Amino acid sequence: MSERLVMAAGLALIITLVLGPLLIPVLRSLKFGQTIRDDGPQSHLKKGGTPTMGGMIFLVGIIISALMTAEKPTSLEMVTMVGITLGYGLIGFIDDFIKVVMHRSLGLRAYQKLIGQFALAFILMWVSVHWLGRGTDVAIPFTAIHLDLGWFYYILISLVIVVMTNAVNLTDGLDGLAAGSTMFTGIGYLVIALLAANQGGGVAVLAHETDMAVFAAALVGGTLGFLRFNTYPARVFMGDTGSLALGGALVSLAVLTKSELVLIIIGGLFAIEAVSVIIQVISFQTTGKRIFRMTPIHHHFELGGWGEWKVVLVFWSGALICAILGIAAYLPTLG
């Protein structure tokens, strides 16, 4: 088993490292450059024109690696994880294409993205509940309590899925931030997937139990490889193509290991980024005042005088701490 995990991570890493130098020049020649907001940190203006949509680089690495090293690549579990990841990535790709290629700054409208995201969330939940026998119960973090929510499961967990997927997207605002944070979250889910398989805590135990861990390992390898090109100063950005795909990969692992609520902890950095935006909007709409200098919150620290690399390192540390807390929150749910 350990050999397969190493192979999954290593293969995803190698594919990503090989594809990067091949695809980045293509993106640059096609003029798929990032447009930088004028109202953002002024230090970011120099990043204008950096190739975007680079999420395709690690997506190829993750998917190929996971399918090649899975115990059974055609299992419904693996097909579901790959399909949901690619589905969210497709939404991001369309959004990027409209903004970058068609030069429409807004991309997809918010309601269009949400319709697609909720549709994928429903597909993920329906397949897990009705075809994989996951059930409609949720595990309460740090406890052995499982609550059967019945039909309310679809409402609550669809919100968790969509919010957390978009939270990963919001985190993609500094060089290497989203990729590195997802890498640490992926390591946490690698551990959780192994725990689910060994203890019978999730759908993973029903069949091909090691495939959850293999997929998580590929996720770790792919994001690690992408950091070679995405850390400061970034040679390529992942775009919504990559960030939404990463969110899709994480929510797939969460649903299939019965750790949907634990996802809020293990992906706590992403949750904090999203909450900072919500707080800022509510405060400005109700009082006309901003609590943070700028949101998502990583920009608050950047505008406060922190260098970009310092913000990223501190937030990576936060992601690692959240991953450890998430594993601790999951352990009692195994009963």
PDB file of C-alpha atoms in Angstrom, residues 40-256:
ATOM      1  CA  GLY A  40      -5.889  45.425  -5.509  1.00  0.00           C
ATOM      2  CA  PRO A  41      -2.428  45.753  -3.959  1.00  0.00           C
ATOM      3  CA  GLN A  42      -0.304  47.948  -6.201  1.00  0.00           C
ATOM      4  CA  SER A  43       2.588  45.500  -5.923  1.00  0.00           C
ATOM      5  CA  HIS A  44       0.506  43.023  -7.944  1.00  0.00           C
ATOM      6  CA  LEU A  45       0.283  45.223 -11.037  1.00  0.00           C
ATOM      7  CA  LYS A  46       3.658  43.938 -12.232  1.00  0.00           C
ATOM      8  CA  LYS A  47       2.125  40.443 -12.427  1.00  0.00           C
ATOM      9  CA  GLY A  48      -0.100  41.491 -15.293  1.00  0.00           C
ATOM     10  CA  GLY A  49       0.319  39.253 -18.307  1.00  0.00           C
ATOM     11  CA  THR A  50       1.599  36.247 -16.349  1.00  0.00           C
ATOM     12  CA  PRO A  51       0.123  33.146 -18.027  1.00  0.00           C
ATOM     13  CA  THR A  52      -2.979  31.818 -16.299  1.00  0.00           C
ATOM     14  CA  MET A  53      -5.157  28.701 -16.629  1.00  0.00           C
ATOM     15  CA  GLY A  54      -2.072  26.761 -15.512  1.00  0.00           C
ATOM     16  CA  GLY A  55      -4.232  24.517 -13.362  1.00  0.00           C
ATOM     17  CA  MET A  56      -4.364  22.238 -16.400  1.00  0.00           C
ATOM     18  CA  ILE A  57      -0.737  21.343 -15.658  1.00  0.00           C
ATOM     19  CA  PHE A  58      -1.347  19.693 -12.300  1.00  0.00           C
ATOM     20  CA  LEU A  59      -4.821  18.475 -13.255  1.00  0.00           C
ATOM     21  CA  VAL A  60      -3.311  16.241 -15.908  1.00  0.00           C
ATOM     22  CA  GLY A  61      -0.716  14.997 -13.437  1.00  0.00           C
ATOM     23  CA  ILE A  62      -3.246  14.277 -10.688  1.00  0.00           C
ATOM     24  CA  ILE A  63      -5.790  12.507 -12.896  1.00  0.00           C
ATOM     25  CA  ILE A  64      -3.298  10.359 -14.829  1.00  0.00           C
ATOM     26  CA  SER A  65      -1.438   9.408 -11.670  1.00  0.00           C
ATOM     27  CA  ALA A  66      -4.593   8.532  -9.739  1.00  0.00           C
ATOM     28  CA  LEU A  67      -5.977   6.369 -12.547  1.00  0.00           C
ATOM     29  CA  MET A  68      -2.660   4.597 -13.179  1.00  0.00           C
ATOM     30  CA  THR A  69      -1.958   3.756  -9.530  1.00  0.00           C
ATOM     31  CA  ALA A  70      -5.487   3.084  -8.232  1.00  0.00           C
ATOM     32  CA  GLU A  71      -6.374  -0.400  -7.079  1.00  0.00           C
ATOM     33  CA  LYS A  72      -9.250  -0.307  -9.557  1.00  0.00           C
ATOM     34  CA  PRO A  73      -9.317   2.846 -11.724  1.00  0.00           C
ATOM     35  CA  THR A  74     -12.806   2.043 -13.020  1.00  0.00           C
ATOM     36  CA  SER A  75     -14.334   1.804  -9.546  1.00  0.00           C
ATOM     37  CA  LEU A  76     -17.254   4.145  -8.921  1.00  0.00           C
ATOM     38  CA  GLU A  77     -15.303   5.799  -6.115  1.00  0.00           C
ATOM     39  CA  MET A  78     -12.427   6.761  -8.382  1.00  0.00           C
ATOM     40  CA  VAL A  79     -14.675   7.733 -11.279  1.00  0.00           C
ATOM     41  CA  THR A  80     -16.667   9.963  -8.922  1.00  0.00           C
ATOM     42  CA  MET A  81     -13.605  11.751  -7.541  1.00  0.00           C
ATOM     43  CA  VAL A  82     -12.094  12.266 -10.982  1.00  0.00           C
ATOM     44  CA  GLY A  83     -15.410  13.347 -12.478  1.00  0.00           C
ATOM     45  CA  ILE A  84     -16.218  15.893  -9.771  1.00  0.00           C
ATOM     46  CA  THR A  85     -12.693  17.303  -9.865  1.00  0.00           C
ATOM     47  CA  LEU A  86     -12.830  17.705 -13.639  1.00  0.00           C
ATOM     48  CA  GLY A  87     -16.372  19.070 -13.430  1.00  0.00           C
ATOM     49  CA  TYR A  88     -15.402  21.915 -11.119  1.00  0.00           C
ATOM     50  CA  GLY A  89     -12.281  22.437 -13.200  1.00  0.00           C
ATOM     51  CA  LEU A  90     -14.453  22.769 -16.310  1.00  0.00           C
ATOM     52  CA  ILE A  91     -16.530  25.501 -14.665  1.00  0.00           C
ATOM     53  CA  GLY A  92     -13.303  27.308 -13.849  1.00  0.00           C
ATOM     54  CA  PHE A  93     -11.959  26.765 -17.364  1.00  0.00           C
ATOM     55  CA  ILE A  94     -15.066  28.280 -18.948  1.00  0.00           C
ATOM     56  CA  ASP A  95     -14.835  31.234 -16.566  1.00  0.00           C
ATOM     57  CA  ASP A  96     -11.132  31.722 -17.367  1.00  0.00           C
ATOM     58  CA  PHE A  97     -11.736  31.337 -21.111  1.00  0.00           C
ATOM     59  CA  ILE A  98     -14.422  34.029 -21.128  1.00  0.00           C
ATOM     60  CA  LYS A  99     -12.229  36.425 -19.148  1.00  0.00           C
ATOM     61  CA  VAL A 100      -8.880  35.754 -20.779  1.00  0.00           C
ATOM     62  CA  VAL A 101      -9.678  34.754 -24.344  1.00  0.00           C
ATOM     63  CA  MET A 102     -12.963  36.564 -24.959  1.00  0.00           C
ATOM     64  CA  HIS A 103     -11.814  39.556 -22.876  1.00  0.00           C
ATOM     65  CA  ARG A 104     -15.003  39.788 -20.813  1.00  0.00           C
ATOM     66  CA  SER A 105     -13.759  40.842 -17.387  1.00  0.00           C
ATOM     67  CA  LEU A 106     -16.646  39.325 -15.429  1.00  0.00           C
ATOM     68  CA  GLY A 107     -16.376  35.838 -16.904  1.00  0.00           C
ATOM     69  CA  LEU A 108     -19.295  33.626 -15.987  1.00  0.00           C
ATOM     70  CA  ARG A 109     -21.979  35.376 -13.999  1.00  0.00           C
ATOM     71  CA  ALA A 110     -22.221  34.402 -10.343  1.00  0.00           C
ATOM     72  CA  TYR A 111     -25.553  32.637 -10.751  1.00  0.00           C
ATOM     73  CA  GLN A 112     -24.203  30.608 -13.680  1.00  0.00           C
ATOM     74  CA  LYS A 113     -21.241  29.379 -11.653  1.00  0.00           C
ATOM     75  CA  LEU A 114     -23.449  28.587  -8.671  1.00  0.00           C
ATOM     76  CA  ILE A 115     -25.895  26.568 -10.773  1.00  0.00           C
ATOM     77  CA  GLY A 116     -23.026  24.441 -12.066  1.00  0.00           C
ATOM     78  CA  GLN A 117     -21.439  24.085  -8.644  1.00  0.00           C
ATOM     79  CA  PHE A 118     -24.666  23.067  -6.903  1.00  0.00           C
ATOM     80  CA  ALA A 119     -25.443  20.622  -9.722  1.00  0.00           C
ATOM     81  CA  LEU A 120     -22.075  18.916  -9.244  1.00  0.00           C
ATOM     82  CA  ALA A 121     -22.564  18.923  -5.473  1.00  0.00           C
ATOM     83  CA  PHE A 122     -25.912  17.168  -5.899  1.00  0.00           C
ATOM     84  CA  ILE A 123     -24.394  14.585  -8.256  1.00  0.00           C
ATOM     85  CA  LEU A 124     -21.600  13.892  -5.763  1.00  0.00           C
ATOM     86  CA  MET A 125     -24.041  13.455  -2.885  1.00  0.00           C
ATOM     87  CA  TRP A 126     -26.551  11.388  -4.873  1.00  0.00           C
ATOM     88  CA  VAL A 127     -23.914   8.957  -6.126  1.00  0.00           C
ATOM     89  CA  SER A 128     -22.396   8.651  -2.649  1.00  0.00           C
ATOM     90  CA  VAL A 129     -25.718   8.121  -0.869  1.00  0.00           C
ATOM     91  CA  HIS A 130     -27.597   5.961  -3.350  1.00  0.00           C
ATOM     92  CA  TRP A 131     -24.891   4.111  -5.279  1.00  0.00           C
ATOM     93  CA  LEU A 132     -22.049   3.878  -2.783  1.00  0.00           C
ATOM     94  CA  GLY A 133     -24.148   3.376   0.328  1.00  0.00           C
ATOM     95  CA  ARG A 134     -22.760   6.372   2.141  1.00  0.00           C
ATOM     96  CA  GLY A 135     -26.056   7.183   3.866  1.00  0.00           C
ATOM     97  CA  THR A 136     -27.310  10.600   4.977  1.00  0.00           C
ATOM     98  CA  ASP A 137     -25.631  10.725   8.365  1.00  0.00           C
ATOM     99  CA  VAL A 138     -22.885  13.197   9.187  1.00  0.00           C
ATOM    100  CA  ALA A 139     -20.073  12.795  11.686  1.00  0.00           C
ATOM    101  CA  ILE A 140     -19.753  15.507  14.322  1.00  0.00           C
ATOM    102  CA  PRO A 141     -16.064  16.514  14.596  1.00  0.00           C
ATOM    103  CA  PHE A 142     -14.227  15.582  17.812  1.00  0.00           C
ATOM    104  CA  THR A 143     -17.061  13.214  18.842  1.00  0.00           C
ATOM    105  CA  ALA A 144     -18.340   9.720  18.056  1.00  0.00           C
ATOM    106  CA  ILE A 145     -21.780  11.161  17.296  1.00  0.00           C
ATOM    107  CA  HIS A 146     -23.326  10.568  13.873  1.00  0.00           C
ATOM    108  CA  LEU A 147     -26.559  12.389  13.047  1.00  0.00           C
ATOM    109  CA  ASP A 148     -28.851  11.100  10.307  1.00  0.00           C
ATOM    110  CA  LEU A 149     -30.083  14.240   8.566  1.00  0.00           C
ATOM    111  CA  GLY A 150     -32.342  12.558   6.031  1.00  0.00           C
ATOM    112  CA  TRP A 151     -33.248  14.885   3.151  1.00  0.00           C
ATOM    113  CA  PHE A 152     -31.685  17.841   5.012  1.00  0.00           C
ATOM    114  CA  TYR A 153     -28.301  16.230   4.307  1.00  0.00           C
ATOM    115  CA  TYR A 154     -28.537  17.412   0.702  1.00  0.00           C
ATOM    116  CA  ILE A 155     -29.212  21.011   1.736  1.00  0.00           C
ATOM    117  CA  LEU A 156     -26.517  21.269   4.411  1.00  0.00           C
ATOM    118  CA  ILE A 157     -23.746  19.410   2.634  1.00  0.00           C
ATOM    119  CA  SER A 158     -24.384  21.063  -0.722  1.00  0.00           C
ATOM    120  CA  LEU A 159     -23.780  24.391   1.023  1.00  0.00           C
ATOM    121  CA  VAL A 160     -20.593  23.047   2.606  1.00  0.00           C
ATOM    122  CA  ILE A 161     -19.387  21.742  -0.766  1.00  0.00           C
ATOM    123  CA  VAL A 162     -20.050  24.964  -2.679  1.00  0.00           C
ATOM    124  CA  VAL A 163     -18.735  27.277   0.045  1.00  0.00           C
ATOM    125  CA  MET A 164     -15.522  25.310   0.551  1.00  0.00           C
ATOM    126  CA  THR A 165     -14.910  24.952  -3.194  1.00  0.00           C
ATOM    127  CA  ASN A 166     -15.223  28.701  -3.645  1.00  0.00           C
ATOM    128  CA  ALA A 167     -13.088  29.225  -0.538  1.00  0.00           C
ATOM    129  CA  VAL A 168     -10.181  27.495  -2.276  1.00  0.00           C
ATOM    130  CA  ASN A 169     -10.803  29.793  -5.240  1.00  0.00           C
ATOM    131  CA  LEU A 170     -10.663  32.865  -2.965  1.00  0.00           C
ATOM    132  CA  THR A 171      -7.358  31.682  -1.492  1.00  0.00           C
ATOM    133  CA  ASP A 172      -5.720  31.782  -4.910  1.00  0.00           C
ATOM    134  CA  GLY A 173      -4.576  35.405  -4.609  1.00  0.00           C
ATOM    135  CA  LEU A 174      -0.859  35.154  -3.865  1.00  0.00           C
ATOM    136  CA  ASP A 175       1.898  33.186  -5.586  1.00  0.00           C
ATOM    137  CA  GLY A 176       1.843  29.616  -4.321  1.00  0.00           C
ATOM    138  CA  LEU A 177      -0.771  30.221  -1.623  1.00  0.00           C
ATOM    139  CA  ALA A 178      -3.606  28.022  -2.899  1.00  0.00           C
ATOM    140  CA  ALA A 179      -1.344  25.262  -4.246  1.00  0.00           C
ATOM    141  CA  GLY A 180       0.733  24.997  -1.070  1.00  0.00           C
ATOM    142  CA  SER A 181      -2.282  25.182   1.232  1.00  0.00           C
ATOM    143  CA  THR A 182      -4.063  22.479  -0.763  1.00  0.00           C
ATOM    144  CA  MET A 183      -0.948  20.325  -0.563  1.00  0.00           C
ATOM    145  CA  PHE A 184      -1.078  20.397   3.244  1.00  0.00           C
ATOM    146  CA  THR A 185      -4.836  19.798   3.248  1.00  0.00           C
ATOM    147  CA  GLY A 186      -4.261  16.917   0.841  1.00  0.00           C
ATOM    148  CA  ILE A 187      -1.743  15.381   3.234  1.00  0.00           C
ATOM    149  CA  GLY A 188      -4.389  15.583   5.936  1.00  0.00           C
ATOM    150  CA  TYR A 189      -6.875  13.824   3.684  1.00  0.00           C
ATOM    151  CA  LEU A 190      -4.311  11.185   2.819  1.00  0.00           C
ATOM    152  CA  VAL A 191      -4.203  10.307   6.521  1.00  0.00           C
ATOM    153  CA  ILE A 192      -7.988  10.496   6.859  1.00  0.00           C
ATOM    154  CA  ALA A 193      -8.498   8.248   3.827  1.00  0.00           C
ATOM    155  CA  LEU A 194      -6.191   5.636   5.351  1.00  0.00           C
ATOM    156  CA  LEU A 195      -8.029   5.880   8.669  1.00  0.00           C
ATOM    157  CA  ALA A 196     -11.387   5.497   6.921  1.00  0.00           C
ATOM    158  CA  ALA A 197     -10.181   2.421   5.066  1.00  0.00           C
ATOM    159  CA  ASN A 198      -8.620   0.759   8.110  1.00  0.00           C
ATOM    160  CA  GLN A 199     -11.410   1.558  10.565  1.00  0.00           C
ATOM    161  CA  GLY A 200     -14.434   1.413   8.317  1.00  0.00           C
ATOM    162  CA  GLY A 201     -15.360   5.033   8.982  1.00  0.00           C
ATOM    163  CA  GLY A 202     -16.492   5.930   5.489  1.00  0.00           C
ATOM    164  CA  VAL A 203     -17.552   4.801   2.057  1.00  0.00           C
ATOM    165  CA  ALA A 204     -13.930   3.999   1.311  1.00  0.00           C
ATOM    166  CA  VAL A 205     -14.199   0.729   3.213  1.00  0.00           C
ATOM    167  CA  LEU A 206     -16.955  -0.596   0.965  1.00  0.00           C
ATOM    168  CA  ALA A 207     -14.684  -1.381  -1.966  1.00  0.00           C
ATOM    169  CA  HIS A 208     -11.232  -0.532  -3.240  1.00  0.00           C
ATOM    170  CA  GLU A 209     -10.592   1.212   0.054  1.00  0.00           C
ATOM    171  CA  THR A 210      -7.110   2.366  -0.828  1.00  0.00           C
ATOM    172  CA  ASP A 211      -8.289   4.424  -3.809  1.00  0.00           C
ATOM    173  CA  MET A 212      -9.224   7.371  -1.587  1.00  0.00           C
ATOM    174  CA  ALA A 213      -5.670   7.544  -0.274  1.00  0.00           C
ATOM    175  CA  VAL A 214      -4.203   7.101  -3.757  1.00  0.00           C
ATOM    176  CA  PHE A 215      -6.230  10.044  -5.045  1.00  0.00           C
ATOM    177  CA  ALA A 216      -5.155  12.180  -2.075  1.00  0.00           C
ATOM    178  CA  ALA A 217      -1.518  11.225  -2.675  1.00  0.00           C
ATOM    179  CA  ALA A 218      -1.799  12.237  -6.330  1.00  0.00           C
ATOM    180  CA  LEU A 219      -3.315  15.542  -5.204  1.00  0.00           C
ATOM    181  CA  VAL A 220      -0.327  16.145  -2.937  1.00  0.00           C
ATOM    182  CA  GLY A 221       2.182  15.293  -5.665  1.00  0.00           C
ATOM    183  CA  GLY A 222       0.475  17.448  -8.281  1.00  0.00           C
ATOM    184  CA  THR A 223       0.246  20.544  -6.099  1.00  0.00           C
ATOM    185  CA  LEU A 224       3.837  20.089  -4.925  1.00  0.00           C
ATOM    186  CA  GLY A 225       5.021  19.933  -8.531  1.00  0.00           C
ATOM    187  CA  PHE A 226       3.032  23.031  -9.459  1.00  0.00           C
ATOM    188  CA  LEU A 227       4.784  25.027  -6.738  1.00  0.00           C
ATOM    189  CA  ARG A 228       7.935  24.760  -8.869  1.00  0.00           C
ATOM    190  CA  PHE A 229       6.313  27.225 -11.271  1.00  0.00           C
ATOM    191  CA  ASN A 230       3.846  29.009  -9.005  1.00  0.00           C
ATOM    192  CA  THR A 231       5.877  30.195  -6.011  1.00  0.00           C
ATOM    193  CA  TYR A 232       7.002  33.820  -5.889  1.00  0.00           C
ATOM    194  CA  PRO A 233       7.662  35.152  -8.441  1.00  0.00           C
ATOM    195  CA  ALA A 234       5.134  32.949 -10.228  1.00  0.00           C
ATOM    196  CA  ARG A 235       5.792  31.893 -13.807  1.00  0.00           C
ATOM    197  CA  VAL A 236       2.175  30.774 -14.161  1.00  0.00           C
ATOM    198  CA  PHE A 237      -1.110  31.112 -12.275  1.00  0.00           C
ATOM    199  CA  MET A 238      -3.551  28.231 -11.850  1.00  0.00           C
ATOM    200  CA  GLY A 239      -6.616  30.372 -12.595  1.00  0.00           C
ATOM    201  CA  ASP A 240     -10.151  29.325 -11.715  1.00  0.00           C
ATOM    202  CA  THR A 241      -9.427  26.213 -13.794  1.00  0.00           C
ATOM    203  CA  GLY A 242      -7.066  25.020 -11.106  1.00  0.00           C
ATOM    204  CA  SER A 243      -8.513  26.482  -7.919  1.00  0.00           C
ATOM    205  CA  LEU A 244     -12.056  25.200  -8.486  1.00  0.00           C
ATOM    206  CA  ALA A 245     -10.676  21.798  -9.502  1.00  0.00           C
ATOM    207  CA  LEU A 246      -8.680  21.620  -6.266  1.00  0.00           C
ATOM    208  CA  GLY A 247     -11.812  22.505  -4.339  1.00  0.00           C
ATOM    209  CA  GLY A 248     -13.680  19.762  -6.169  1.00  0.00           C
ATOM    210  CA  ALA A 249     -10.988  17.226  -5.283  1.00  0.00           C
ATOM    211  CA  LEU A 250     -11.149  18.134  -1.588  1.00  0.00           C
ATOM    212  CA  VAL A 251     -14.950  18.026  -1.319  1.00  0.00           C
ATOM    213  CA  SER A 252     -14.968  14.655  -3.103  1.00  0.00           C
ATOM    214  CA  LEU A 253     -12.594  13.243  -0.513  1.00  0.00           C
ATOM    215  CA  ALA A 254     -14.679  14.793   2.260  1.00  0.00           C
ATOM    216  CA  VAL A 255     -17.943  13.210   1.125  1.00  0.00           C
ATOM    217  CA  LEU A 256     -16.447   9.792   0.404  1.00  0.00           C
TER     218      LEU A 256
END
